[in-house]
Short mmCIF file of N, CA and C in Angstrom, two decimals:
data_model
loop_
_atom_site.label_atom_id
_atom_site.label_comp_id
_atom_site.label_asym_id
_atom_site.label_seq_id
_atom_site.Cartn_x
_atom_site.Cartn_y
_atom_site.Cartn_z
N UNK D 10 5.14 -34.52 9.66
CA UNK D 10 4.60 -34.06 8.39
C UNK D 10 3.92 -32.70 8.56
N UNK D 11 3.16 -32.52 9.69
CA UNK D 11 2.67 -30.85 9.73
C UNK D 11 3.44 -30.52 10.23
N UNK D 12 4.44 -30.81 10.87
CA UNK D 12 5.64 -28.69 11.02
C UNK D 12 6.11 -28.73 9.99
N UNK D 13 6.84 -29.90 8.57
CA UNK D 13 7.39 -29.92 7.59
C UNK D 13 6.08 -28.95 6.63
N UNK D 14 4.58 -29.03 7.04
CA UNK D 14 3.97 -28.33 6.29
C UNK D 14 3.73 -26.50 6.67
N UNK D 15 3.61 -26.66 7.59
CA UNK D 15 4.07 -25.12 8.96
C UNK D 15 4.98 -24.63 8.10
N UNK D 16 6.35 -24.96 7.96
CA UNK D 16 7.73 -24.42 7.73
C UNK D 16 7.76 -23.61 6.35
N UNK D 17 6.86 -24.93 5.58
CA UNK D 17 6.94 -24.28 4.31
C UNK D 17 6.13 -23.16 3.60
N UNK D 18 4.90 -23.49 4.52
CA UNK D 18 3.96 -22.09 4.50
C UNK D 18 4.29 -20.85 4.91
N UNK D 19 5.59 -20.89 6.27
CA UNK D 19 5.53 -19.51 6.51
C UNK D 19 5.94 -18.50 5.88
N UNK D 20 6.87 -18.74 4.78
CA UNK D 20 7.10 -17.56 4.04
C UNK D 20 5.96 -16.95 3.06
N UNK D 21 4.93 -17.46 2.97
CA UNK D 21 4.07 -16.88 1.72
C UNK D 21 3.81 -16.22 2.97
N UNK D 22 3.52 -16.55 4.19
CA UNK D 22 2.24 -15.60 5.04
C UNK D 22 2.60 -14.22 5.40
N UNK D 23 4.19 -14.22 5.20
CA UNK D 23 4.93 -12.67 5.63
C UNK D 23 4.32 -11.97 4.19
N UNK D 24 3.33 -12.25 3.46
CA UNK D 24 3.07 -11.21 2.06
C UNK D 24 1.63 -10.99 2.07
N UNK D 25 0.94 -12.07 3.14
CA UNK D 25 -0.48 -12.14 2.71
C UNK D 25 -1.17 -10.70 3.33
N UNK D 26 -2.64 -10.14 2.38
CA UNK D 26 -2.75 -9.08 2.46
C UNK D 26 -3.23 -8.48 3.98
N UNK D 27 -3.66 -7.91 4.49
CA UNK D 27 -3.74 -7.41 5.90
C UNK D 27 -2.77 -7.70 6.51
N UNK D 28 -3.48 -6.85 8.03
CA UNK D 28 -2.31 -7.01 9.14
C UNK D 28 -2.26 -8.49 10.17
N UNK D 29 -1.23 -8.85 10.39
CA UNK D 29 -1.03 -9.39 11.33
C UNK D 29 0.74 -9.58 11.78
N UNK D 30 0.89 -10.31 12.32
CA UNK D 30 2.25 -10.77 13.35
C UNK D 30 3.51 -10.68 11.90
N UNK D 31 4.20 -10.28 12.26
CA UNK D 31 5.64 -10.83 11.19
C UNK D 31 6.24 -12.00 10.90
N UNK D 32 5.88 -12.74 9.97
CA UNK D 32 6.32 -14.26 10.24
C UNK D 32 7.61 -14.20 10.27
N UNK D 33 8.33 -13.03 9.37
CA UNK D 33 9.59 -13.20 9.08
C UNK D 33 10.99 -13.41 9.84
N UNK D 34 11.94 -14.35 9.69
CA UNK D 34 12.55 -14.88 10.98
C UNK D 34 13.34 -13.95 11.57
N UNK D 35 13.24 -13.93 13.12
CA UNK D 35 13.78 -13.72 13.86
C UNK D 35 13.07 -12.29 14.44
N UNK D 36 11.55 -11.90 13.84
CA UNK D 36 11.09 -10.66 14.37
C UNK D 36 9.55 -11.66 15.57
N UNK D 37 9.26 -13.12 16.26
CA UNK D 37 8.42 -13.57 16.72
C UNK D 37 7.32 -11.82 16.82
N UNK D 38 6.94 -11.38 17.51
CA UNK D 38 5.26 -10.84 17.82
C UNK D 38 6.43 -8.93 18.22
N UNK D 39 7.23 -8.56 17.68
CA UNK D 39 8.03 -7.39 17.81
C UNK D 39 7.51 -6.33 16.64
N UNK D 40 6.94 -7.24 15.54
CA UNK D 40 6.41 -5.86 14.28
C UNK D 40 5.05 -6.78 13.92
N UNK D 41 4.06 -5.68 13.13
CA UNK D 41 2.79 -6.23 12.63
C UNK D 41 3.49 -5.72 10.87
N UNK D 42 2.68 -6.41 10.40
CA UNK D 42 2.83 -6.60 8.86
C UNK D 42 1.49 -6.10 8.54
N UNK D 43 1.32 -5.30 7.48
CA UNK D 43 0.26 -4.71 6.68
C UNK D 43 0.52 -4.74 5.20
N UNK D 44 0.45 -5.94 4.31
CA UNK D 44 0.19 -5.88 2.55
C UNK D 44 -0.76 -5.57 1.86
N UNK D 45 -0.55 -5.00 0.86
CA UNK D 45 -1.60 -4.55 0.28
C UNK D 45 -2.38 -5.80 -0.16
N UNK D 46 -3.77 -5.54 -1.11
CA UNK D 46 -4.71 -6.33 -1.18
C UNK D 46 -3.81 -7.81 -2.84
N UNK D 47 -4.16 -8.97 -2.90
CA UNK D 47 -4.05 -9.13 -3.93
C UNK D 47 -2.01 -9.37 -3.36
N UNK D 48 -1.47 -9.33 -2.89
CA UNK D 48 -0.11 -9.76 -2.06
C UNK D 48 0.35 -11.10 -2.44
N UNK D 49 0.93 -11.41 -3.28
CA UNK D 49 1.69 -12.92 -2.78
C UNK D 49 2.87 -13.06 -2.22
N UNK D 50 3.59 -14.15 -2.76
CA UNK D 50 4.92 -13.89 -1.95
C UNK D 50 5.86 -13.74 -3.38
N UNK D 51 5.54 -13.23 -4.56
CA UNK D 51 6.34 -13.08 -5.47
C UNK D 51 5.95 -11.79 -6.00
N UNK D 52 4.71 -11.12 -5.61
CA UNK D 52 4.69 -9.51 -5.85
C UNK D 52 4.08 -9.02 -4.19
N UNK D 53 4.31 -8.49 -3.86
CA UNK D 53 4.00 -7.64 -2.53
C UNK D 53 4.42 -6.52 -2.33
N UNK D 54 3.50 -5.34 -1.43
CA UNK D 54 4.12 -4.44 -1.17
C UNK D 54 3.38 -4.24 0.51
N UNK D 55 4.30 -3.94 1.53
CA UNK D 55 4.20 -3.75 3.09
C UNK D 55 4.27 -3.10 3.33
N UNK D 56 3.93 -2.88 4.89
CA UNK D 56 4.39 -2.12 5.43
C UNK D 56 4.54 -2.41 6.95
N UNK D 57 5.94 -2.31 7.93
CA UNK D 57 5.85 -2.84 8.72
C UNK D 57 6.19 -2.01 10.17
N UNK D 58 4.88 -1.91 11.31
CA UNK D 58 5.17 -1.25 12.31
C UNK D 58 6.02 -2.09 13.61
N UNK D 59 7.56 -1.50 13.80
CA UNK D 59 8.26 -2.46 14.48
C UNK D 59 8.92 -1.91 15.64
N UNK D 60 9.27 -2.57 16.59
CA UNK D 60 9.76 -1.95 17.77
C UNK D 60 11.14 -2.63 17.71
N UNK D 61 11.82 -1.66 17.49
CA UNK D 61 13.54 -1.63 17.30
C UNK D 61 13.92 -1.88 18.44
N UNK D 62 15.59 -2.33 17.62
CA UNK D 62 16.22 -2.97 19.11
C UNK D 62 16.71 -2.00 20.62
N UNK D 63 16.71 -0.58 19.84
CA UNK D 63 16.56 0.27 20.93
C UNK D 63 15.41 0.69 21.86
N UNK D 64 14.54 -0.28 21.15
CA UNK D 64 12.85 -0.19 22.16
C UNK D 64 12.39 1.09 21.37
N UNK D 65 12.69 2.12 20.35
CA UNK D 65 11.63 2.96 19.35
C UNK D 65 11.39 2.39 18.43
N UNK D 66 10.45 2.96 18.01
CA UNK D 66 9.03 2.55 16.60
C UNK D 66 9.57 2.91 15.31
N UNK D 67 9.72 1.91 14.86
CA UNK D 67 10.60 2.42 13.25
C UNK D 67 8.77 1.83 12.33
N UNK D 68 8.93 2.64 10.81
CA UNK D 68 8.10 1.97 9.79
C UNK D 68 8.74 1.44 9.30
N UNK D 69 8.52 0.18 8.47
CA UNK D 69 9.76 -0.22 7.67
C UNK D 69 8.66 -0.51 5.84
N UNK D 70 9.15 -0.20 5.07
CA UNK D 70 8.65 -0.18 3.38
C UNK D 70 9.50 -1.96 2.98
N UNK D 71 8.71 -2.47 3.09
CA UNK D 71 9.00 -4.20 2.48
C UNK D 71 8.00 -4.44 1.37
N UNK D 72 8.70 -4.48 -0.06
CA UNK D 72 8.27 -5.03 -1.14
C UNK D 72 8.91 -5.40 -2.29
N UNK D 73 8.29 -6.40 -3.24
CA UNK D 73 8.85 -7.30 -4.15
C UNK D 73 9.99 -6.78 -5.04
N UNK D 74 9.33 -4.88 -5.39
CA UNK D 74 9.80 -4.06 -6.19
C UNK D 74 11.03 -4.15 -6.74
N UNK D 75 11.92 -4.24 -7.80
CA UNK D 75 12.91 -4.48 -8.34
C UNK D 75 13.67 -3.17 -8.22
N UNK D 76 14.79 -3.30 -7.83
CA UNK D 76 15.59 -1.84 -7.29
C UNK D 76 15.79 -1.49 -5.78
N UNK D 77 15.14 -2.51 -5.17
CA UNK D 77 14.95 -1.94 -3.50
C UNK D 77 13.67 -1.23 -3.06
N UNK D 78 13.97 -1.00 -2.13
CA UNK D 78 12.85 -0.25 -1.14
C UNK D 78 13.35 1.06 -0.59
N UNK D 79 14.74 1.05 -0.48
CA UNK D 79 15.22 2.42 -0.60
C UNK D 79 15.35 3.60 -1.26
N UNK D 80 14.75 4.66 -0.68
CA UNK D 80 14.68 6.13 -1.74
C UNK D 80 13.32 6.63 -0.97
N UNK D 81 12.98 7.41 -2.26
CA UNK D 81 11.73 8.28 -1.28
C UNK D 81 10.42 7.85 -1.86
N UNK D 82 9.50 7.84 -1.37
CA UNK D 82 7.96 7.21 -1.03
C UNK D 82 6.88 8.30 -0.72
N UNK D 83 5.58 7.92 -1.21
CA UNK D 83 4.44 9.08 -0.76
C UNK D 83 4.11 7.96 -0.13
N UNK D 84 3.45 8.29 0.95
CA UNK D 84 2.13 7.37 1.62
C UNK D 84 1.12 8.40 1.74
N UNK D 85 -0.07 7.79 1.20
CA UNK D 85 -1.59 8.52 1.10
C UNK D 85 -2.51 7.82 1.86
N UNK D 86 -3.26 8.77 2.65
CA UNK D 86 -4.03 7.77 3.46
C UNK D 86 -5.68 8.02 2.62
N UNK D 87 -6.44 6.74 2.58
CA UNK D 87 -7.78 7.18 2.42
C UNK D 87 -8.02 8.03 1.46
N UNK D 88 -7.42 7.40 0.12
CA UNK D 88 -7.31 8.62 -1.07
C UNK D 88 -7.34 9.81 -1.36
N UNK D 89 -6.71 10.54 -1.24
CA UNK D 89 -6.91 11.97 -1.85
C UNK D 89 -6.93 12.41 -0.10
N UNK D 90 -6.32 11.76 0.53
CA UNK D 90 -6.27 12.10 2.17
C UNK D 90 -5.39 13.07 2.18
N UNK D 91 -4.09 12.61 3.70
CA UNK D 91 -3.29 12.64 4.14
C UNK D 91 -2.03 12.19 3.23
N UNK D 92 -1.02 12.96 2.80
CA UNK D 92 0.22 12.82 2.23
C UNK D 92 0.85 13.20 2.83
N UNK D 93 1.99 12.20 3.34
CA UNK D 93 3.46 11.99 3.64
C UNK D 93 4.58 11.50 2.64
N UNK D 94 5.08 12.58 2.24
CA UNK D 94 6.54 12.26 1.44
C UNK D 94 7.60 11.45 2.82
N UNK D 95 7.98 10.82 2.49
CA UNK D 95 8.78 10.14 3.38
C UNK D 95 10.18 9.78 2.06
N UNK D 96 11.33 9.23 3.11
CA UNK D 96 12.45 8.74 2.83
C UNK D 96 12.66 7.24 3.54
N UNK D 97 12.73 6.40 2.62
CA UNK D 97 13.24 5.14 3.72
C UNK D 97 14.64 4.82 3.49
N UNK D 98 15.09 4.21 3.84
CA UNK D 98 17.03 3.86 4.05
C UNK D 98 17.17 2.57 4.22
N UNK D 99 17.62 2.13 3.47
CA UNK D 99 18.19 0.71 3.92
C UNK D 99 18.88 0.44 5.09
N UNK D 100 17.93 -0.45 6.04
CA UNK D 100 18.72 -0.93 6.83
C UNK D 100 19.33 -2.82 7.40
N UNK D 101 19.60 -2.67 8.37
CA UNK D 101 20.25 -4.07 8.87
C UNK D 101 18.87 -5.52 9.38
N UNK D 102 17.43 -4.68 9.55
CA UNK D 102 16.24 -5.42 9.31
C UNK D 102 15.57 -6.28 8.55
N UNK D 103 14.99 -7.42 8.68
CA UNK D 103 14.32 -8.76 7.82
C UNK D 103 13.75 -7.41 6.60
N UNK D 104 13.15 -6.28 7.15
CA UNK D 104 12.81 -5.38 5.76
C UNK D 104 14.06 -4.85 4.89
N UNK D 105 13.38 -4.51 4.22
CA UNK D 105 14.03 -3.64 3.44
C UNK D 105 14.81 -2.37 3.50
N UNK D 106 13.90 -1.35 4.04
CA UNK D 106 14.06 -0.41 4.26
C UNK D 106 13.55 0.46 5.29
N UNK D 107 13.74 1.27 6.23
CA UNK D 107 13.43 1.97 7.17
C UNK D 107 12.88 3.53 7.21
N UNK D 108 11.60 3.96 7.52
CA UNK D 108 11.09 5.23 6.95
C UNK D 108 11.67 6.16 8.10
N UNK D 109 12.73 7.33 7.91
CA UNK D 109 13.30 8.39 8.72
C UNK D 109 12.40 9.23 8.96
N UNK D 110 13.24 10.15 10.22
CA UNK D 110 12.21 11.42 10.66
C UNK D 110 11.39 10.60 11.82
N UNK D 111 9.81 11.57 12.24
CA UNK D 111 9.39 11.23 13.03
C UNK D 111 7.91 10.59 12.30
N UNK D 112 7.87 9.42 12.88
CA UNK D 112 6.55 8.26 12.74
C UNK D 112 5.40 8.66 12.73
N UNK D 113 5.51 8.97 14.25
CA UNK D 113 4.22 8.90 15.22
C UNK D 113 2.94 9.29 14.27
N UNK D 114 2.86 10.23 13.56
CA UNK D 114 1.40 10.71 12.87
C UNK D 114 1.74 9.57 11.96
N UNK D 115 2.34 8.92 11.26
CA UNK D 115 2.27 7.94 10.26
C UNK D 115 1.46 6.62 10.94
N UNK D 116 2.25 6.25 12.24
CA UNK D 116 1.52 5.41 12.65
C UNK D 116 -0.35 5.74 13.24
N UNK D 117 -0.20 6.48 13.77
CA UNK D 117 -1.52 7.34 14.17
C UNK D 117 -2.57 6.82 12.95
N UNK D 118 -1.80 7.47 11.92
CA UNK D 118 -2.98 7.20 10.60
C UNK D 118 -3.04 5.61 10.13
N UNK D 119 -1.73 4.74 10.46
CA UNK D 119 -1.96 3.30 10.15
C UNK D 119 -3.15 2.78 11.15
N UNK D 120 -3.05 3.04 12.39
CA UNK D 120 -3.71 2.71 13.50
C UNK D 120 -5.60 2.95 13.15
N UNK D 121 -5.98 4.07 12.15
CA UNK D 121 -6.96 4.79 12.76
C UNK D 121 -7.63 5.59 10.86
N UNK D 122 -7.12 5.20 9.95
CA UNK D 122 -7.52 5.35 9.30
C UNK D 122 -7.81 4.05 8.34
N UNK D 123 -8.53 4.15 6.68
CA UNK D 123 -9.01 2.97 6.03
C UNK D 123 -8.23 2.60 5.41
N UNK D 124 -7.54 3.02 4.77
CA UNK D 124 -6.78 2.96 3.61
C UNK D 124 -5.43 3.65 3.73
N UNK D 125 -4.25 2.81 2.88
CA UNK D 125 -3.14 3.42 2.86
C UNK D 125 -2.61 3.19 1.36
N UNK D 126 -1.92 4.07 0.45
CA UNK D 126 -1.70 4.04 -0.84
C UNK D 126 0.07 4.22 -0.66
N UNK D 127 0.55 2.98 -1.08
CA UNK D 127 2.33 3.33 -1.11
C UNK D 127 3.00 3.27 -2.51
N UNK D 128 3.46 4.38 -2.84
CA UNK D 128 3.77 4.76 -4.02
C UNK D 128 5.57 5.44 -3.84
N UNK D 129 6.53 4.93 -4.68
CA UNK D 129 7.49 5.41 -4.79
C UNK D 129 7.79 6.73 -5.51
N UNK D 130 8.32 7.46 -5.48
CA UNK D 130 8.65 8.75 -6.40
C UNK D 130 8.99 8.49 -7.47
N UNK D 131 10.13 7.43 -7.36
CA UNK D 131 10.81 7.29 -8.73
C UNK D 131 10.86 5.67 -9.31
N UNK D 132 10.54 5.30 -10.47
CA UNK D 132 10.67 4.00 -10.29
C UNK D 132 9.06 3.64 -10.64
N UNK D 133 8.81 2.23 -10.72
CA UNK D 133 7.61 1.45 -11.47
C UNK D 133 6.55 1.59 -10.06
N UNK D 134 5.76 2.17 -10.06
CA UNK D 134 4.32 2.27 -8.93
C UNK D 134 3.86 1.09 -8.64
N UNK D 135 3.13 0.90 -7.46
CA UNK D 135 2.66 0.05 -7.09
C UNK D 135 1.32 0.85 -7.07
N UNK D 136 0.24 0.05 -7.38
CA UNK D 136 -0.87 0.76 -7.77
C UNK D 136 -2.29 -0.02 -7.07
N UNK D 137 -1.50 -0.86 -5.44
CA UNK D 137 -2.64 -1.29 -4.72
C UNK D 137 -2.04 -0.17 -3.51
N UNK D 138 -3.73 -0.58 -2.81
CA UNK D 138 -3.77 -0.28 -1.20
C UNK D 138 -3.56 -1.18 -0.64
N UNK D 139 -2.98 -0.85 0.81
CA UNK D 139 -2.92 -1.87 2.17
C UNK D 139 -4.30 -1.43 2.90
N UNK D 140 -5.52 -2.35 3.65
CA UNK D 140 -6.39 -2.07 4.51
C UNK D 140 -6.08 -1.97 5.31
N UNK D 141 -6.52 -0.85 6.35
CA UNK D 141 -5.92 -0.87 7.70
C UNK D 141 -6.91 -1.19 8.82
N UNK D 142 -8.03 -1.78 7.80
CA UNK D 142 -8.74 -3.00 8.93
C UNK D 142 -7.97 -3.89 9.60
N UNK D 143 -7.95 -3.80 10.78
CA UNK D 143 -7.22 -4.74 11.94
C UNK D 143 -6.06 -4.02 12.06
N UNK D 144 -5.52 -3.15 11.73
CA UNK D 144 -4.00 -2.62 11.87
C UNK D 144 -4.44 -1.85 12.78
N UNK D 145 -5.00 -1.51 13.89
CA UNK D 145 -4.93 -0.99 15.27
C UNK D 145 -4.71 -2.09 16.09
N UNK D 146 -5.40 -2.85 16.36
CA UNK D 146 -5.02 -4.35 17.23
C UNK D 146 -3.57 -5.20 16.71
N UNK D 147 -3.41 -4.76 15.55
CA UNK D 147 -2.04 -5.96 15.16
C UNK D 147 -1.21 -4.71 15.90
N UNK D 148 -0.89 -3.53 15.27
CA UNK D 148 0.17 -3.08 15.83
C UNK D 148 0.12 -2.63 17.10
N UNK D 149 -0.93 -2.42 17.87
CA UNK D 149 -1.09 -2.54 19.38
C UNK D 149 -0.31 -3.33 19.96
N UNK D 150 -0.38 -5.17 19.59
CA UNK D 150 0.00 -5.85 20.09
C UNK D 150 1.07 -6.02 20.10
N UNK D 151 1.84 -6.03 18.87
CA UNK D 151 3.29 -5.95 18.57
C UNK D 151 4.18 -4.56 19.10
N UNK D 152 3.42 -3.77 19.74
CA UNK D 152 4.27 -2.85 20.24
C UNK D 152 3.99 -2.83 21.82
N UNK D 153 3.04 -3.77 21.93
CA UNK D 153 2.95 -3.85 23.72
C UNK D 153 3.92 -3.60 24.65
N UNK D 154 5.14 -4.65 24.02
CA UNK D 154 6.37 -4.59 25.62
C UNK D 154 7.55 -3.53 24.98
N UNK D 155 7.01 -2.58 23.50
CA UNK D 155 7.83 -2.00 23.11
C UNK D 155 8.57 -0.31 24.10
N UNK D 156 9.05 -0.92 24.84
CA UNK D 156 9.49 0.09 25.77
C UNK D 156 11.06 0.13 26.38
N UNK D 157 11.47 1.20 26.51
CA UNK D 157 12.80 1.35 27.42
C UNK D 157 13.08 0.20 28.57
N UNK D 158 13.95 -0.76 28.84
CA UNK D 158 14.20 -1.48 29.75
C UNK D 158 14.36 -0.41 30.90
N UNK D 159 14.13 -0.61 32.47
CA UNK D 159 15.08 0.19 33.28
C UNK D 159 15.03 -0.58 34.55
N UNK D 160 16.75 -0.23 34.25
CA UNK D 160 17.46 -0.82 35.67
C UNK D 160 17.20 -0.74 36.85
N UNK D 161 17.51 -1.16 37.43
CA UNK D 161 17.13 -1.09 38.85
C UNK D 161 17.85 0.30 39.68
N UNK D 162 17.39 1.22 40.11
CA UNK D 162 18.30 2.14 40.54
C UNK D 162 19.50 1.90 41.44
N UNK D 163 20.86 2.13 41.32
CA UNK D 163 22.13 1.94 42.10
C UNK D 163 21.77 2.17 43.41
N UNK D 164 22.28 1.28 44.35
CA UNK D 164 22.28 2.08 45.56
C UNK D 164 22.93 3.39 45.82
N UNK D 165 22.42 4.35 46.71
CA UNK D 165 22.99 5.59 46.88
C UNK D 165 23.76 5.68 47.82
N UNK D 166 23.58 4.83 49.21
CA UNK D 166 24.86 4.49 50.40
C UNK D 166 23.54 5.13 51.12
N UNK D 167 22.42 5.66 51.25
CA UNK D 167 21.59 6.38 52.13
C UNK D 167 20.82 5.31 52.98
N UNK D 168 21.30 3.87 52.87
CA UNK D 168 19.87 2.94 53.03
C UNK D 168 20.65 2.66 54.58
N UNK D 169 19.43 2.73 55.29
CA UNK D 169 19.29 2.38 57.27
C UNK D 169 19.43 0.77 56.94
N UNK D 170 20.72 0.55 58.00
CA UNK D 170 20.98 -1.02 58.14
C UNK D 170 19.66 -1.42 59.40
N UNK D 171 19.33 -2.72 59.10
CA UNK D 171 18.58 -3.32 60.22
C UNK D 171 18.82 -3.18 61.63
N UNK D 172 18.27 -2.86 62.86
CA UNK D 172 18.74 -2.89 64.02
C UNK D 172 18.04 -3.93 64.65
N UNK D 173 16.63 -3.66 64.48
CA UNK D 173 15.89 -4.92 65.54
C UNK D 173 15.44 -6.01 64.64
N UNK D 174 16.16 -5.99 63.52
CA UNK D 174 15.30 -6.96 62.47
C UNK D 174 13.89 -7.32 62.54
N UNK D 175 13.18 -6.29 63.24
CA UNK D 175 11.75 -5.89 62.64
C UNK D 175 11.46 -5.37 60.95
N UNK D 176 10.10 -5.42 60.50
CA UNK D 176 10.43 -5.11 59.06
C UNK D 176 10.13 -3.16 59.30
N UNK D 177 11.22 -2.82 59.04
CA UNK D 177 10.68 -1.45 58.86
C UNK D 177 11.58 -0.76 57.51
N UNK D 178 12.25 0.61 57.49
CA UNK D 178 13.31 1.16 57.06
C UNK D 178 14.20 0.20 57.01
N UNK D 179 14.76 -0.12 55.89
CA UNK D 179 16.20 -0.66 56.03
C UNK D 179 16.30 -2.15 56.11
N UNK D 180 15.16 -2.55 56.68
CA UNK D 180 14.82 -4.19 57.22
C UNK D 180 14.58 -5.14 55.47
N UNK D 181 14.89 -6.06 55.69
CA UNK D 181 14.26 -6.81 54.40
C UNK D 181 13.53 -7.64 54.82
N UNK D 182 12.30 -7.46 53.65
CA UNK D 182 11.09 -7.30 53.75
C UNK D 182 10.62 -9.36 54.32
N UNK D 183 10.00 -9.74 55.00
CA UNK D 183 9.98 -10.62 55.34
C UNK D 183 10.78 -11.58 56.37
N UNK D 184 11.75 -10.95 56.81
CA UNK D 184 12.91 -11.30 57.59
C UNK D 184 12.09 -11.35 59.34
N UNK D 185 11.25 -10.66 59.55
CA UNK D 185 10.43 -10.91 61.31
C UNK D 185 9.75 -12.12 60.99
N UNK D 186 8.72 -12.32 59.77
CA UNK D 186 7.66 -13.24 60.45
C UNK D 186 8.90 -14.47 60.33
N UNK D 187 10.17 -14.71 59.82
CA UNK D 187 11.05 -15.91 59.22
C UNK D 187 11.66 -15.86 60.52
N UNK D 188 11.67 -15.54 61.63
CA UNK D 188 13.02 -15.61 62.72
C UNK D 188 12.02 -15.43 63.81
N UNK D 189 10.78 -15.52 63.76
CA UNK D 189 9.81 -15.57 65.28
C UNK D 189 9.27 -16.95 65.30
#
């Protein structure tokens, strides 16, 4: 009876207002979610800092809005702040849409400022803020292991074969104290 109650809760929580984890399936602790204040799960407007499957930082614009999430967007920080005209694009993500160009100062200001105002260009306004109380620690966390995998370097053919199977050059590592 409580995971049947779990299950059914989690979709309102991908709308509720502040930041935290992405409930939405298949993103576990990879993006933080930021809704504005006043959010349900039948009007909302987001915003989501995510670490793509190529290991970079996409924003993504997720909301209720009728028409999509695709097209172009102001984000204002801290009223009468910081303005970014942005473009988002529909993409293949649980969001909506994906904000192009380069992030980094967008996130900077999610991370580190109070307030964020998301407003479309064209089309019916959304006329709340998202707080970006706690949106330094949510998206901290969700971008923790967000990094380049790297392989192990190829061998080059330069590596000294063992002679006295002592551990030195060339020796693998533990192979003396295992054979004395």
């Amino acid at each position: 009876m409580a995971a049947t109650s779990i299950m059914l809760t989690a979709p309102a929580l991908a709308q509720e207002a502040g930041w935290h984890y992405s409930p939405l399936p298949g993103e576990g602790d990879r993006a933080a979610l930021g809704c504005t204040y006043g959010s349900t799960p039948e009007a909302f407007a987001c915003l989501a800092v995510r670490c793509e499957d190529d290991f970079s930082v996409g924003v993504h614009i997720h909301t209720s809005r009728e028409g999509g999430d695709a097209g172009r967007w102001v984000l204002e920080f801290d009223k009468e702040g910081e303005r970014f005209p942005v473009t988002a694009v529909a993409d293949g993500s649980p969001y909506h849409a994906r904000i192009g160009g380069d992030v980094a100062p967008i996130i900077a200001l999610l991370k580190n400022a109070g307030l964020v105002y998301v407003d479309p260009q064209a089309g019916a306004s959304i006329d709340r803020a998202i707080s970006l109380s706690g949106s330094l620690h949510a998206i901290n966390q969700a971008l923790y292991f967000c990094a380049p995998r790297v392989n192990p370097p190829a061998p080059s053919g330069d590596e000294v074969a063992p002679v006295d199977r002592q551990d030195g050059a060339g020796d693998e590592a533990g192979q003396r104290g295992a054979e004395e």
